[in-house]
Every structure is written in structure tokens, then in C-alpha cells.
Tab-separated table of C-alpha atoms and ligand atoms in Angstrom:
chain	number	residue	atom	x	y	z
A	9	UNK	CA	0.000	0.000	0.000
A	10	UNK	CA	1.402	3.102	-0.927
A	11	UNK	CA	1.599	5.939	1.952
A	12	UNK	CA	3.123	9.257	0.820
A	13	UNK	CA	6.153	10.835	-0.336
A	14	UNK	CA	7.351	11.660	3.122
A	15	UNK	CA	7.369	8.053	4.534
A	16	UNK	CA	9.438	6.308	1.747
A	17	UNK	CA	12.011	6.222	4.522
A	18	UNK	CA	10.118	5.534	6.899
A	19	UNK	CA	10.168	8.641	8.591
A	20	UNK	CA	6.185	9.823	8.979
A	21	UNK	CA	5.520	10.928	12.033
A	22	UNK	CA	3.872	9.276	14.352
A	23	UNK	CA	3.408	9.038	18.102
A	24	UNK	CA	3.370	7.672	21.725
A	25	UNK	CA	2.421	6.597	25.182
A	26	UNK	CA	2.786	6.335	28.789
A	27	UNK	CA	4.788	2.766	29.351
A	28	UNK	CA	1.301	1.618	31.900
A	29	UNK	CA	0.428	-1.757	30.835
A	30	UNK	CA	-2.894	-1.011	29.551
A	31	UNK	CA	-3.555	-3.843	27.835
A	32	UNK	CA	-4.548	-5.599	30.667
A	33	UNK	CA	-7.412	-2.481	31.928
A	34	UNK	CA	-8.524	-2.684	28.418
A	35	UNK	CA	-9.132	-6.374	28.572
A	36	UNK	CA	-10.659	-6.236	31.456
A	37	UNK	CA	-13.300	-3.468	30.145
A	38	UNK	CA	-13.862	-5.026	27.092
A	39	UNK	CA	-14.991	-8.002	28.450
A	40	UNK	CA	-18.027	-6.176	30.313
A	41	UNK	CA	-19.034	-4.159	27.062
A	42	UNK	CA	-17.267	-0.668	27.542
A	43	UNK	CA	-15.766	0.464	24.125
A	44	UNK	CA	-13.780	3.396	22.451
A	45	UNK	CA	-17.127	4.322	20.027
A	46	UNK	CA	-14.180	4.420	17.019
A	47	UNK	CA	-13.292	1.016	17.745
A	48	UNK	CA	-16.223	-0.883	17.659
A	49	UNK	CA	-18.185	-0.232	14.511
A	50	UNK	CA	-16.831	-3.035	12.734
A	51	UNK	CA	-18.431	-5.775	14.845
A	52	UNK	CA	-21.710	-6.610	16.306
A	53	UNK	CA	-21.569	-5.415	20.201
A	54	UNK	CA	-23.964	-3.300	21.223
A	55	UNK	CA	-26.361	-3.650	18.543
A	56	UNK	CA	-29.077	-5.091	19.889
A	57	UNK	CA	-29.186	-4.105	23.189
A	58	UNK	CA	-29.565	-0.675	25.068
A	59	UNK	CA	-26.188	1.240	24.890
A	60	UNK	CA	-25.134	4.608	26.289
A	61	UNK	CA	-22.370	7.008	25.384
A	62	UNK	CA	-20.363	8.294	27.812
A	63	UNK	CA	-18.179	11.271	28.670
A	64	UNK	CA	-14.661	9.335	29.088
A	65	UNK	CA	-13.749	12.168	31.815
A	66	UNK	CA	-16.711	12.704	33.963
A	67	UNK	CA	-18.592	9.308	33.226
A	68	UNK	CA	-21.694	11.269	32.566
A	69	UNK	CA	-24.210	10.073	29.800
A	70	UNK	CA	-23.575	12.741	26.737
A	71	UNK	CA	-25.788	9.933	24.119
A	72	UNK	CA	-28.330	7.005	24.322
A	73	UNK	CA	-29.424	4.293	22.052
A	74	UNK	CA	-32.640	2.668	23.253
A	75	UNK	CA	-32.153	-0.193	20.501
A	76	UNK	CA	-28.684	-0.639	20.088
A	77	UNK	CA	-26.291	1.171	18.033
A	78	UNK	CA	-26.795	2.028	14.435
A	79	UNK	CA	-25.316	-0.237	12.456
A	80	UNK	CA	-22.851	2.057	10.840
A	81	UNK	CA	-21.730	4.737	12.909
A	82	UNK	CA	-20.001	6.725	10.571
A	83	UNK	CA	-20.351	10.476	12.228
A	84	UNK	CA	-20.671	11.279	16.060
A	85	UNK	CA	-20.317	14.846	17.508
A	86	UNK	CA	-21.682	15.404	21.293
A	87	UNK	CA	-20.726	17.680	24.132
A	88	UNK	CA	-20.033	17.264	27.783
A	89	UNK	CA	-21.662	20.240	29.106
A	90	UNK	CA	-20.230	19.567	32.425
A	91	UNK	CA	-16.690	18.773	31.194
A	92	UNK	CA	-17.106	21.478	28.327
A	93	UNK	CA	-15.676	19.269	26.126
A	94	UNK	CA	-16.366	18.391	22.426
A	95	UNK	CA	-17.203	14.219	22.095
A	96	UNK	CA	-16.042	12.675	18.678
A	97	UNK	CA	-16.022	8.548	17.861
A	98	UNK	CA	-12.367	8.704	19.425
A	99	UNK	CA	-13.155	10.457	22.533
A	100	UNK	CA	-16.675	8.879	23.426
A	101	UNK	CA	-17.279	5.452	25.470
A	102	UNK	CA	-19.947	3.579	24.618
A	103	UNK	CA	-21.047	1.319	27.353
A	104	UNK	CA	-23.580	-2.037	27.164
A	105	UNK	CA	-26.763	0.146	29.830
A	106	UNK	CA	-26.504	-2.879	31.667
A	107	UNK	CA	-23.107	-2.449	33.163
A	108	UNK	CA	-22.747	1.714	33.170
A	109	UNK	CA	-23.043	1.328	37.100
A	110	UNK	CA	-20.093	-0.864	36.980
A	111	UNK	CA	-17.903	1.348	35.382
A	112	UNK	CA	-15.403	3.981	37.123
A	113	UNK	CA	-14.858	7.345	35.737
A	114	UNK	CA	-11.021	6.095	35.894
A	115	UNK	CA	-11.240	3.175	33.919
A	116	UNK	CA	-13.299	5.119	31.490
A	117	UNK	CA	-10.342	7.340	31.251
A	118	UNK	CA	-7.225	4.637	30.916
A	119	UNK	CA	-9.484	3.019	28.408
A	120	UNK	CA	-9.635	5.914	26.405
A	121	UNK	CA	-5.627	6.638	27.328
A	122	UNK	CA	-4.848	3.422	25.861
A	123	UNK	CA	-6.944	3.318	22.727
A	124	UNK	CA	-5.208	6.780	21.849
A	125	UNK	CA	-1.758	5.180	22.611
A	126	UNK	CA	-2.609	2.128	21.007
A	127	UNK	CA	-3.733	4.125	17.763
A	128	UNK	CA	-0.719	5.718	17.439
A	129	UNK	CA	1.796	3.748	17.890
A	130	UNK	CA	0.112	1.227	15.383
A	131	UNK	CA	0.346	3.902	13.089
A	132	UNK	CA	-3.217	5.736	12.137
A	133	UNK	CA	-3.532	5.575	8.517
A	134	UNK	CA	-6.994	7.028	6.732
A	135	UNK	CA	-8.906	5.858	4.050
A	136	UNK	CA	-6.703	7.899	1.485
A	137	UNK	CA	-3.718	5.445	3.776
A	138	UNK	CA	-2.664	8.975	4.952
A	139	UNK	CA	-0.995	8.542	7.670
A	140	UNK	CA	-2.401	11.175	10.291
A	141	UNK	CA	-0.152	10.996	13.195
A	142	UNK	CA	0.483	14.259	13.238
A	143	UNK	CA	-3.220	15.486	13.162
A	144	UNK	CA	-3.935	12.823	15.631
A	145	UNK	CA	-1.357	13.326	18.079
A	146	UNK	CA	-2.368	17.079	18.402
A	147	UNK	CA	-5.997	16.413	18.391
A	148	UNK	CA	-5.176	13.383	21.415
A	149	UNK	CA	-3.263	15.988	23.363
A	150	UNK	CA	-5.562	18.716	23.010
A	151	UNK	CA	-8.374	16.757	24.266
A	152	UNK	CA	-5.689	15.254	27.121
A	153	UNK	CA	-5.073	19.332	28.038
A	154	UNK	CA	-8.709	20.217	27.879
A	155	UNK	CA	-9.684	17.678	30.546
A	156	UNK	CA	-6.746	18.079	32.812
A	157	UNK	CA	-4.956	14.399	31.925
A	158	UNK	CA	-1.737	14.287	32.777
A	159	UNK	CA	-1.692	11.899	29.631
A	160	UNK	CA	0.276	12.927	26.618
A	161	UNK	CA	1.727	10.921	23.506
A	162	UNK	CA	5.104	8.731	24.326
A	163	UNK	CA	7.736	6.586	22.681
A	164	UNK	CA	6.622	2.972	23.305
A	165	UNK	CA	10.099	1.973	23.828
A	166	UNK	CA	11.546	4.413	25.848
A	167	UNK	CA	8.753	5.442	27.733
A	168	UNK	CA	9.609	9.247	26.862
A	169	UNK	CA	7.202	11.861	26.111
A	170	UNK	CA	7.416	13.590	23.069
A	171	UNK	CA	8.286	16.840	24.674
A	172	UNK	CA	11.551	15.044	26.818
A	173	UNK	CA	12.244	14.211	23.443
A	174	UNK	CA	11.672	17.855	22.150
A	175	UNK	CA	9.687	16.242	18.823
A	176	UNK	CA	5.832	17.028	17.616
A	177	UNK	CA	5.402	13.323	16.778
A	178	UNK	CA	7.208	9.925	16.188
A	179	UNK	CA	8.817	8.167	12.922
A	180	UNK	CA	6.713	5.102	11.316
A	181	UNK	CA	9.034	2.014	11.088
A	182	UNK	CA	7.325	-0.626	8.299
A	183	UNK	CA	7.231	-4.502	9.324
A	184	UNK	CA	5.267	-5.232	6.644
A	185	UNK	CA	3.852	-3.160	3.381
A	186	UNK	CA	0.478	-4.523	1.797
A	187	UNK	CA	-1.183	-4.542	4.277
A	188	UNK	CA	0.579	-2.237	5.791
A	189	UNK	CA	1.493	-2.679	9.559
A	190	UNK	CA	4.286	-1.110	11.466
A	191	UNK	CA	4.954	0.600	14.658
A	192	UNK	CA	5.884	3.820	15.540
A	193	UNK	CA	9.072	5.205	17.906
A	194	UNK	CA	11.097	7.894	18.371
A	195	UNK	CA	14.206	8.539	15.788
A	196	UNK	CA	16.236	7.399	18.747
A	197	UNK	CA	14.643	4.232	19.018
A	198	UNK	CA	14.432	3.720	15.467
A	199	UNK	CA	17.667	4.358	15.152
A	200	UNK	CA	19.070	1.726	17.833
A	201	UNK	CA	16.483	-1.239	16.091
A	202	UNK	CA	18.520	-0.459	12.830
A	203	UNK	CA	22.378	-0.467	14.751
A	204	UNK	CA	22.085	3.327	13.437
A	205	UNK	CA	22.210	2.222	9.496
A	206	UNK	CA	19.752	2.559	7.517
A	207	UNK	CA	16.594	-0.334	6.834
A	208	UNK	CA	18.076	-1.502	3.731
A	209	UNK	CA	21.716	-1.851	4.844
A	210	UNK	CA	20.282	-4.120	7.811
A	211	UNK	CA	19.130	-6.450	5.523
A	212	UNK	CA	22.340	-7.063	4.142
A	213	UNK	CA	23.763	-7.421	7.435
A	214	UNK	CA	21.091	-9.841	9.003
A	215	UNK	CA	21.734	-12.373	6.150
A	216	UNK	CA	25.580	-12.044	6.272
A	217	UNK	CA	25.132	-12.985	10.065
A	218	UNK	CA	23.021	-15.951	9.134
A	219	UNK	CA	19.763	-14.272	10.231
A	220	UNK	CA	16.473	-14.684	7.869
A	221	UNK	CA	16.353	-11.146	7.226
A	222	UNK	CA	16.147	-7.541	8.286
A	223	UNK	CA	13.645	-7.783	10.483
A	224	UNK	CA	14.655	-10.380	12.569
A	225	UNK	CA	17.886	-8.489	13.448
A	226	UNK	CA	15.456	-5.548	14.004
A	227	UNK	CA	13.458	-7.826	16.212
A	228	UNK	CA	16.656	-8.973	18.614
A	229	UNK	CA	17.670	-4.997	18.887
A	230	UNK	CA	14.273	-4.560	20.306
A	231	UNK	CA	13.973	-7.045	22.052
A	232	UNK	CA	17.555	-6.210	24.171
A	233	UNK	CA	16.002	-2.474	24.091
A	234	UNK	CA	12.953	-3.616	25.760
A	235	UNK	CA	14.626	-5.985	27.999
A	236	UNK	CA	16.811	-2.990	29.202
A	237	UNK	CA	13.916	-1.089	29.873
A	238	UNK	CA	11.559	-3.363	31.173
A	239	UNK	CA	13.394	-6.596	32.061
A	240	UNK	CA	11.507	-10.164	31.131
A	241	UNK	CA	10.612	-12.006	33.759
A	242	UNK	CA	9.884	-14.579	31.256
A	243	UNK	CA	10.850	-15.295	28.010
A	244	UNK	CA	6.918	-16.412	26.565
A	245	UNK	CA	5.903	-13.473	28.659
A	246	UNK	CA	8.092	-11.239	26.584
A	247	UNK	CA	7.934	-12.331	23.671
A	248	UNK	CA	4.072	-11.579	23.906
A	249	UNK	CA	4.474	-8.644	25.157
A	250	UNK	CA	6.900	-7.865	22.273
A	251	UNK	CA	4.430	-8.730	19.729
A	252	UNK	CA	1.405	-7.231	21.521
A	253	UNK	CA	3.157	-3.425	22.424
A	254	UNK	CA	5.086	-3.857	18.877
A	255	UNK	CA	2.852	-4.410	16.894
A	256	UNK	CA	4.706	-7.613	15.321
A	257	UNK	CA	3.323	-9.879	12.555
A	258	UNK	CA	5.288	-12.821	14.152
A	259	UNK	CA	3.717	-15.039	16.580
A	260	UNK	CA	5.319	-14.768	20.113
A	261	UNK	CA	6.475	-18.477	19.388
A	262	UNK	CA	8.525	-17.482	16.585
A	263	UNK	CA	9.781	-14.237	18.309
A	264	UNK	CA	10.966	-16.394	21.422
A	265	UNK	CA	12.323	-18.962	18.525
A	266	UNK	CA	14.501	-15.813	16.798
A	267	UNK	CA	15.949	-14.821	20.770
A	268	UNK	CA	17.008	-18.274	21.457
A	269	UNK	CA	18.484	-18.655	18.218
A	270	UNK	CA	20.219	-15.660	18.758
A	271	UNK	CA	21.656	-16.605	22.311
A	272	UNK	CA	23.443	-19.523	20.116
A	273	UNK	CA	25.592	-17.447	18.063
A	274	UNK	CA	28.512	-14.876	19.530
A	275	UNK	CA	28.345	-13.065	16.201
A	276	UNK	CA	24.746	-12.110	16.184
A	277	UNK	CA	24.788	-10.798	19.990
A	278	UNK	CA	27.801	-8.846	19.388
A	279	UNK	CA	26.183	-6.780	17.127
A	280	UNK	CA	22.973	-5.844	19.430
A	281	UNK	CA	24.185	-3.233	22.073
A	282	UNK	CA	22.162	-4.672	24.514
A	283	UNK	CA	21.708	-7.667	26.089
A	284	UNK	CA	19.322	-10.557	24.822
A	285	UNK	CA	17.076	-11.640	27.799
A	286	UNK	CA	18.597	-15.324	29.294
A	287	UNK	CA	16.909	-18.158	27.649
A	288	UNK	CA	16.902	-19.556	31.660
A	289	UNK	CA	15.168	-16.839	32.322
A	290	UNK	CA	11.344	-18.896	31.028
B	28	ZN	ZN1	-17.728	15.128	31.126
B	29	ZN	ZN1	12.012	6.188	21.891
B	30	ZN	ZN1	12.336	1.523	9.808
């Protein structure tokens, strides 16, 4: 899939996060019917059963759908009037009626944290597959500012904000074009997953070390990154972790097949800065 001009090095801009595990809240919510409005108009919850839209910041009801939701929710505008605050399909909750009571105002809000991290690190792309990082990462933050969050976009991997890092949004790195799916990081990070060459020089290098290709040298420099970072206290643990907060196309089986490899050969770790987590270490 083609993007544009500016990311045929991979360079579009792109976003951030605040290292909390989220996935875990998000689970958790998902499970009792409590959705990002954006993120559920593909499938069938909530159609067929009362549903209310919340304000992700106050909890209060700004919508309500006696029957379900439409079927195709393709425009939503509402206001907060307590929160003064402007509701879109990215900033709205939409809760099954039957469990609002059950919901906190705060895990309305790290629901909604995490779907905006989640969205841009996986790299928002539009219908034109325009990336809009850069729209999106304003628009997140603005919204973050207006109701007081102390939220605001962050490197995945090194858990910096994007003003420590004095940059308006983070670079796109490509695992995989058509589809496209990649994740997003700061140059720094992108950088270090690439040894500081360039993609197309890695490849070269992963096969002259013996490695299938680029990406599963990129996958090892992350992977030591990461570890640094956030040290595994397993290795199938990590490695889905890796693939979950990465946004990998690899099963976790296959990345915790490409670190043990990697722990077999002297050559391969000596050219990751970091250490590999310990296969011992499952
Ligand atoms: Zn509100
Ligand atoms: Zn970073
Ligand atoms: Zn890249």
C-alpha cells in the first residue's frame, strides 16, 4: 500500500504513550461491554441491546441508544456540558446500559488513554492510507489538556514523552507493506532497532550474520532495548508482550524462537548493544 512521499524512509511521524500496561485495563473493560465508540463499529456489540455514550472524563451520559447502536456509525459529535468538552467517535465510550453502574470514571479514562496510545503507535492511517499521526497526536493531546490528563503521547520503547524528546510526533518504522502494519518510535529508538544504518543496509547485514532477514535483526535490537527497559521475567511473557506493544506480525512463538536462536551465536549478539534476555530466564 502506498503511503506518501514523506514516509518512503520511513520517517512519517507518528506518536506515543505512557509505558502503563494497559492492555490488561482494556481487557478487562472489554470483556463487560465498555468500548472506544471508534473502535467498535466493525463488529456486532452493542447492537441489539440498550447502549449509552459516555463522557470518558466525567462518566456522565452525553448519548443514548434505546435499541442498540446504528449499524454504521459513521459520524458522532456530542458535548459534555459539564466537562465542556467536544465528544467525537475517538473520545466517546460507549457502554452495554446494563453495566454503566459498573464502570469507574477512571477506567473510562485509561481506556480511552490506551486506545489513543494504542492508535498511534500502530500507526493511524486514513482511508486515502494517509498517515495522520500528526493530526492525531495534536488532536489526542488537546483533548488530554482540555480535561486536565496528565496523559500525553510517548515513545513505546523508551517510555519518553514527546516533549523530553523535544519532537511534535514519532517516525513510522514498516514490518510489513500490503497490508501495511508497522509501529511507531522515536528517531532514537528507530535508530538503535537499525544499529544506526539505515533499513536496507540491515538487511544485508542480518543475512551475512546468518539471520532470515532484516527484520529479525530488528526484532533482537528490540527485544535487548525492551529488555533494558523493562526486564523479562519470562521469556513467553516477553515475547508476547513484544508482539502485543510492537505491533509484530510474528507469533510470540517465533519471536521467542529468533531470541534463542540468537543466544546460540557470539556473532549475532555482538552486534545488538544490549543484552538478549537469558533463555533460563522462562
Ligand atoms: Zn464530562
Ligand atoms: Zn524512543
Ligand atoms: Zn524503519
Amino acid at each position: 500500500m502506498q503511503i506518501n512521499a514523506a514516509d518512503t524512509n520511513e520517517s512519517f511521524e507518528l506518536t506515543h504513550s505512557t509505558g502503563r500496561d494497559a492492555e490488561a485495563d482494556l481487557l478487562d473493560t472489554q470483556v463487560r461491554g465498555v468500548h472506544v465508540l471508534e473502535a467498535i463499529e466493525q463488529n456486532d456489540e452493542l447492537r441489539d441491546r440498550p447502549v449509552q455514550v459516555l463522557c470518558p472524563n466525567c462518566g456522565g451520559e452525553v448519548e443514548q441508544y434505546e435499541d442498540g447502536l446504528p449499524s454504521y456509525v459513521s459520524w458522532f459529535k456530542s458535548r459534555c456540558s459539564d466537562c465542556e468538552v467536544e465528544l467525537r467517535r475517538w473520545s466517546a465510550v460507549a457502554v452495554d446500559a446494563a453495566y454503566t453502574e459498573m464502570v469507574t470514571p477512571s477506567e473510562l479514562v485509561e481506556l480511552v488513554q490506551a486506545y489513543w496510545d494504542r492508535h498511534l503507535w500502530d500507526g493511524i492511517q486514513t482511508a486515502e492510507n494517509c498517515p495522520r499521526t500528526r493530526e492525531f497526536t495534536e488532536a489526542y493531546s488537546k483533548r488530554a489538556q482540555e480535561y486536565g490528563w496528565e496523559w500525553s503521547p510517548t515513545c513505546p520503547l523508551c517510555r519518553r514523552t514527546l516533549d523530553e524528546l523535544g519532537i511534535s510526533w514519532l517516525d513510522y518504522h514498516h514490518w510489513q507493506k500490503e497490508p501495511d502494519v508497522g509501529i511507531c518510535l522515536c528517531r532514537n529508538c528507530h535508530d538503535d532497532i537499525n544499529g544506526g544504518d539505515c533499513d536496507t543496509n540491515v538487511d544485508w547485514q542480518a543475512r551475512k550474520l546468518g539471520l532470515k532477514n532484516k527484520h529479525d535483526l530488528q526484532i533482537l535490537r528490540l527485544a535487548a532495548r525492551e529488555h533494558l527497559v523493562e526486564p523479562a521475567a519470562s521469556l513467553g511473557a516477553f515475547a508476547a508482550r513484544l508482539v502485543e506493544r510492537y505491533n509484530l506480525i510474528q507469533t510470540p512463538e517465533a519471536v521467542r524462537t529468533i531470541i534463542d536462536q540468537a543466544r546460540e551465536s557470539d556473532e549475532v549478539q555482538s552486534v545488538i548493544d544490549h543484552e538478549l534476555p537469558d533463555c533460563s530466564t522462562r
